[in-house]
């Protein structure tokens, strides 16, 4: 069984060109620490760029919750909740630059203010 699994892993690593499936395979399945090369590759991918390009200066992607998604600006991720869900699907952690901005915003207490403003409306 192990040989068959290793054959599948070797095959995927040899044919998959998109950096995110390779990154997820290494990180989540093989439990390897991503290399600098892996991280640089995902930062150049269209999936990462979608998240990074739409992230606001305050670290969010606009409104927080999906029940509050009537944003004035059209964007791929209509809420921060959606964007964080995508980041999780891509196996991004708090060390990814887009997550660091979000985390630092939240730890400075600004997320509480954002949540308060959203709940007031």
mmCIF file of C-alpha atoms in Angstrom:
data_model
loop_
_atom_site.group_PDB
_atom_site.id
_atom_site.type_symbol
_atom_site.label_atom_id
_atom_site.label_comp_id
_atom_site.label_asym_id
_atom_site.label_seq_id
_atom_site.Cartn_x
_atom_site.Cartn_y
_atom_site.Cartn_z
ATOM 1 C CA UNK A 1 0.000 0.000 0.000
ATOM 2 C CA UNK A 2 2.824 2.387 0.895
ATOM 3 C CA UNK A 3 4.494 1.800 -2.460
ATOM 4 C CA UNK A 4 1.265 2.620 -4.320
ATOM 5 C CA UNK A 5 0.783 5.772 -2.261
ATOM 6 C CA UNK A 6 4.370 6.817 -2.919
ATOM 7 C CA UNK A 7 3.852 6.177 -6.648
ATOM 8 C CA UNK A 8 0.821 8.487 -6.598
ATOM 9 C CA UNK A 9 2.713 11.173 -4.664
ATOM 10 C CA UNK A 10 5.686 10.953 -7.040
ATOM 11 C CA UNK A 11 3.353 11.158 -10.026
ATOM 12 C CA UNK A 12 1.543 14.219 -8.662
ATOM 13 C CA UNK A 13 4.794 15.991 -7.836
ATOM 14 C CA UNK A 14 6.081 15.329 -11.349
ATOM 15 C CA UNK A 15 3.005 16.380 -13.366
ATOM 16 C CA UNK A 16 1.220 19.059 -11.335
ATOM 17 C CA UNK A 17 2.553 22.448 -12.369
ATOM 18 C CA UNK A 18 0.277 24.768 -10.392
ATOM 19 C CA UNK A 19 2.151 25.692 -7.211
ATOM 20 C CA UNK A 20 -0.839 25.476 -4.859
ATOM 21 C CA UNK A 21 -1.678 21.776 -5.280
ATOM 22 C CA UNK A 22 2.031 21.019 -4.857
ATOM 23 C CA UNK A 23 2.186 23.246 -1.756
ATOM 24 C CA UNK A 24 -0.928 21.634 -0.241
ATOM 25 C CA UNK A 25 0.336 18.125 -1.032
ATOM 26 C CA UNK A 26 3.666 18.807 0.641
ATOM 27 C CA UNK A 27 2.225 20.675 3.631
ATOM 28 C CA UNK A 28 -0.982 18.793 4.398
ATOM 29 C CA UNK A 29 -0.326 15.249 3.141
ATOM 30 C CA UNK A 30 3.432 14.828 3.411
ATOM 31 C CA UNK A 31 3.646 17.085 6.510
ATOM 32 C CA UNK A 32 6.718 18.811 5.084
ATOM 33 C CA UNK A 33 7.647 22.361 5.990
ATOM 34 C CA UNK A 34 7.210 24.492 2.846
ATOM 35 C CA UNK A 35 10.487 25.707 1.376
ATOM 36 C CA UNK A 36 11.174 29.314 0.481
ATOM 37 C CA UNK A 37 10.850 28.257 -3.159
ATOM 38 C CA UNK A 38 7.374 26.774 -2.473
ATOM 39 C CA UNK A 39 6.232 29.927 -0.692
ATOM 40 C CA UNK A 40 7.592 32.229 -3.402
ATOM 41 C CA UNK A 41 5.814 30.121 -6.034
ATOM 42 C CA UNK A 42 2.418 30.357 -4.322
ATOM 43 C CA UNK A 43 2.841 34.106 -3.846
ATOM 44 C CA UNK A 44 3.177 34.402 -7.630
ATOM 45 C CA UNK A 45 0.118 32.237 -8.376
ATOM 46 C CA UNK A 46 -3.175 33.655 -9.586
ATOM 47 C CA UNK A 47 -4.969 32.187 -6.541
ATOM 48 C CA UNK A 48 -2.787 34.064 -4.071
ATOM 49 C CA UNK A 49 -2.857 37.229 -6.162
ATOM 50 C CA UNK A 50 -6.683 37.202 -6.144
ATOM 51 C CA UNK A 51 -6.623 37.341 -2.359
ATOM 52 C CA UNK A 52 -3.761 39.823 -2.090
ATOM 53 C CA UNK A 53 -5.068 42.195 -4.775
ATOM 54 C CA UNK A 54 -8.475 42.551 -3.153
ATOM 55 C CA UNK A 55 -7.312 42.875 0.444
ATOM 56 C CA UNK A 56 -7.988 46.318 1.864
ATOM 57 C CA UNK A 57 -5.385 48.402 3.699
ATOM 58 C CA UNK A 58 -6.989 47.539 7.047
ATOM 59 C CA UNK A 59 -6.333 43.836 6.422
ATOM 60 C CA UNK A 60 -9.924 42.874 5.614
ATOM 61 C CA UNK A 61 -11.727 42.320 2.345
ATOM 62 C CA UNK A 62 -14.508 44.727 3.217
ATOM 63 C CA UNK A 63 -17.540 43.681 5.143
ATOM 64 C CA UNK A 64 -17.041 40.767 7.486
ATOM 65 C CA UNK A 65 -20.048 38.452 7.309
ATOM 66 C CA UNK A 66 -21.926 36.935 4.375
ATOM 67 C CA UNK A 67 -25.231 38.261 5.714
ATOM 68 C CA UNK A 68 -23.785 41.746 5.372
ATOM 69 C CA UNK A 69 -22.468 41.615 1.812
ATOM 70 C CA UNK A 70 -23.942 44.640 0.048
ATOM 71 C CA UNK A 71 -20.595 46.228 -0.708
ATOM 72 C CA UNK A 72 -20.355 49.373 -2.778
ATOM 73 C CA UNK A 73 -17.267 48.011 -4.527
ATOM 74 C CA UNK A 74 -17.510 44.981 -6.820
ATOM 75 C CA UNK A 75 -14.838 42.445 -5.966
ATOM 76 C CA UNK A 76 -14.268 38.698 -6.186
ATOM 77 C CA UNK A 77 -14.527 38.190 -2.426
ATOM 78 C CA UNK A 78 -17.653 39.974 -1.255
ATOM 79 C CA UNK A 79 -16.780 39.568 2.420
ATOM 80 C CA UNK A 80 -13.775 38.985 4.635
ATOM 81 C CA UNK A 81 -15.424 35.734 5.674
ATOM 82 C CA UNK A 82 -15.324 34.498 2.051
ATOM 83 C CA UNK A 83 -11.694 35.539 1.583
ATOM 84 C CA UNK A 84 -10.589 33.822 4.793
ATOM 85 C CA UNK A 85 -12.445 30.697 3.686
ATOM 86 C CA UNK A 86 -10.493 30.731 0.419
ATOM 87 C CA UNK A 87 -7.236 31.288 2.315
ATOM 88 C CA UNK A 88 -8.017 28.241 4.442
ATOM 89 C CA UNK A 89 -8.843 26.156 1.349
ATOM 90 C CA UNK A 90 -5.433 27.112 -0.024
ATOM 91 C CA UNK A 91 -3.859 25.993 3.270
ATOM 92 C CA UNK A 92 -2.494 29.462 3.973
ATOM 93 C CA UNK A 93 -1.546 30.106 7.574
ATOM 94 C CA UNK A 94 -1.101 33.173 9.720
ATOM 95 C CA UNK A 95 2.460 33.492 8.427
ATOM 96 C CA UNK A 96 1.304 34.281 4.893
ATOM 97 C CA UNK A 97 1.587 38.037 4.274
ATOM 98 C CA UNK A 98 -2.137 38.467 3.620
ATOM 99 C CA UNK A 99 -2.959 36.652 6.845
ATOM 100 C CA UNK A 100 -0.359 38.630 8.809
ATOM 101 C CA UNK A 101 -2.070 41.896 7.907
ATOM 102 C CA UNK A 102 -5.421 40.466 8.963
ATOM 103 C CA UNK A 103 -3.981 39.078 12.201
ATOM 104 C CA UNK A 104 -2.201 42.295 13.109
ATOM 105 C CA UNK A 105 -5.397 44.251 12.462
ATOM 106 C CA UNK A 106 -7.356 41.917 14.717
ATOM 107 C CA UNK A 107 -4.767 41.921 17.481
ATOM 108 C CA UNK A 108 -4.657 45.699 17.561
ATOM 109 C CA UNK A 109 -8.336 45.678 18.414
ATOM 110 C CA UNK A 110 -9.374 47.169 15.108
ATOM 111 C CA UNK A 111 -11.373 44.085 14.180
ATOM 112 C CA UNK A 112 -13.562 44.663 17.243
ATOM 113 C CA UNK A 113 -14.292 48.167 15.982
ATOM 114 C CA UNK A 114 -15.020 46.859 12.489
ATOM 115 C CA UNK A 115 -17.360 44.217 13.936
ATOM 116 C CA UNK A 116 -19.093 46.852 16.081
ATOM 117 C CA UNK A 117 -19.673 49.072 13.052
ATOM 118 C CA UNK A 118 -20.994 46.147 11.032
ATOM 119 C CA UNK A 119 -23.364 45.037 13.764
ATOM 120 C CA UNK A 120 -24.664 48.594 14.208
ATOM 121 C CA UNK A 121 -25.879 48.854 10.619
#
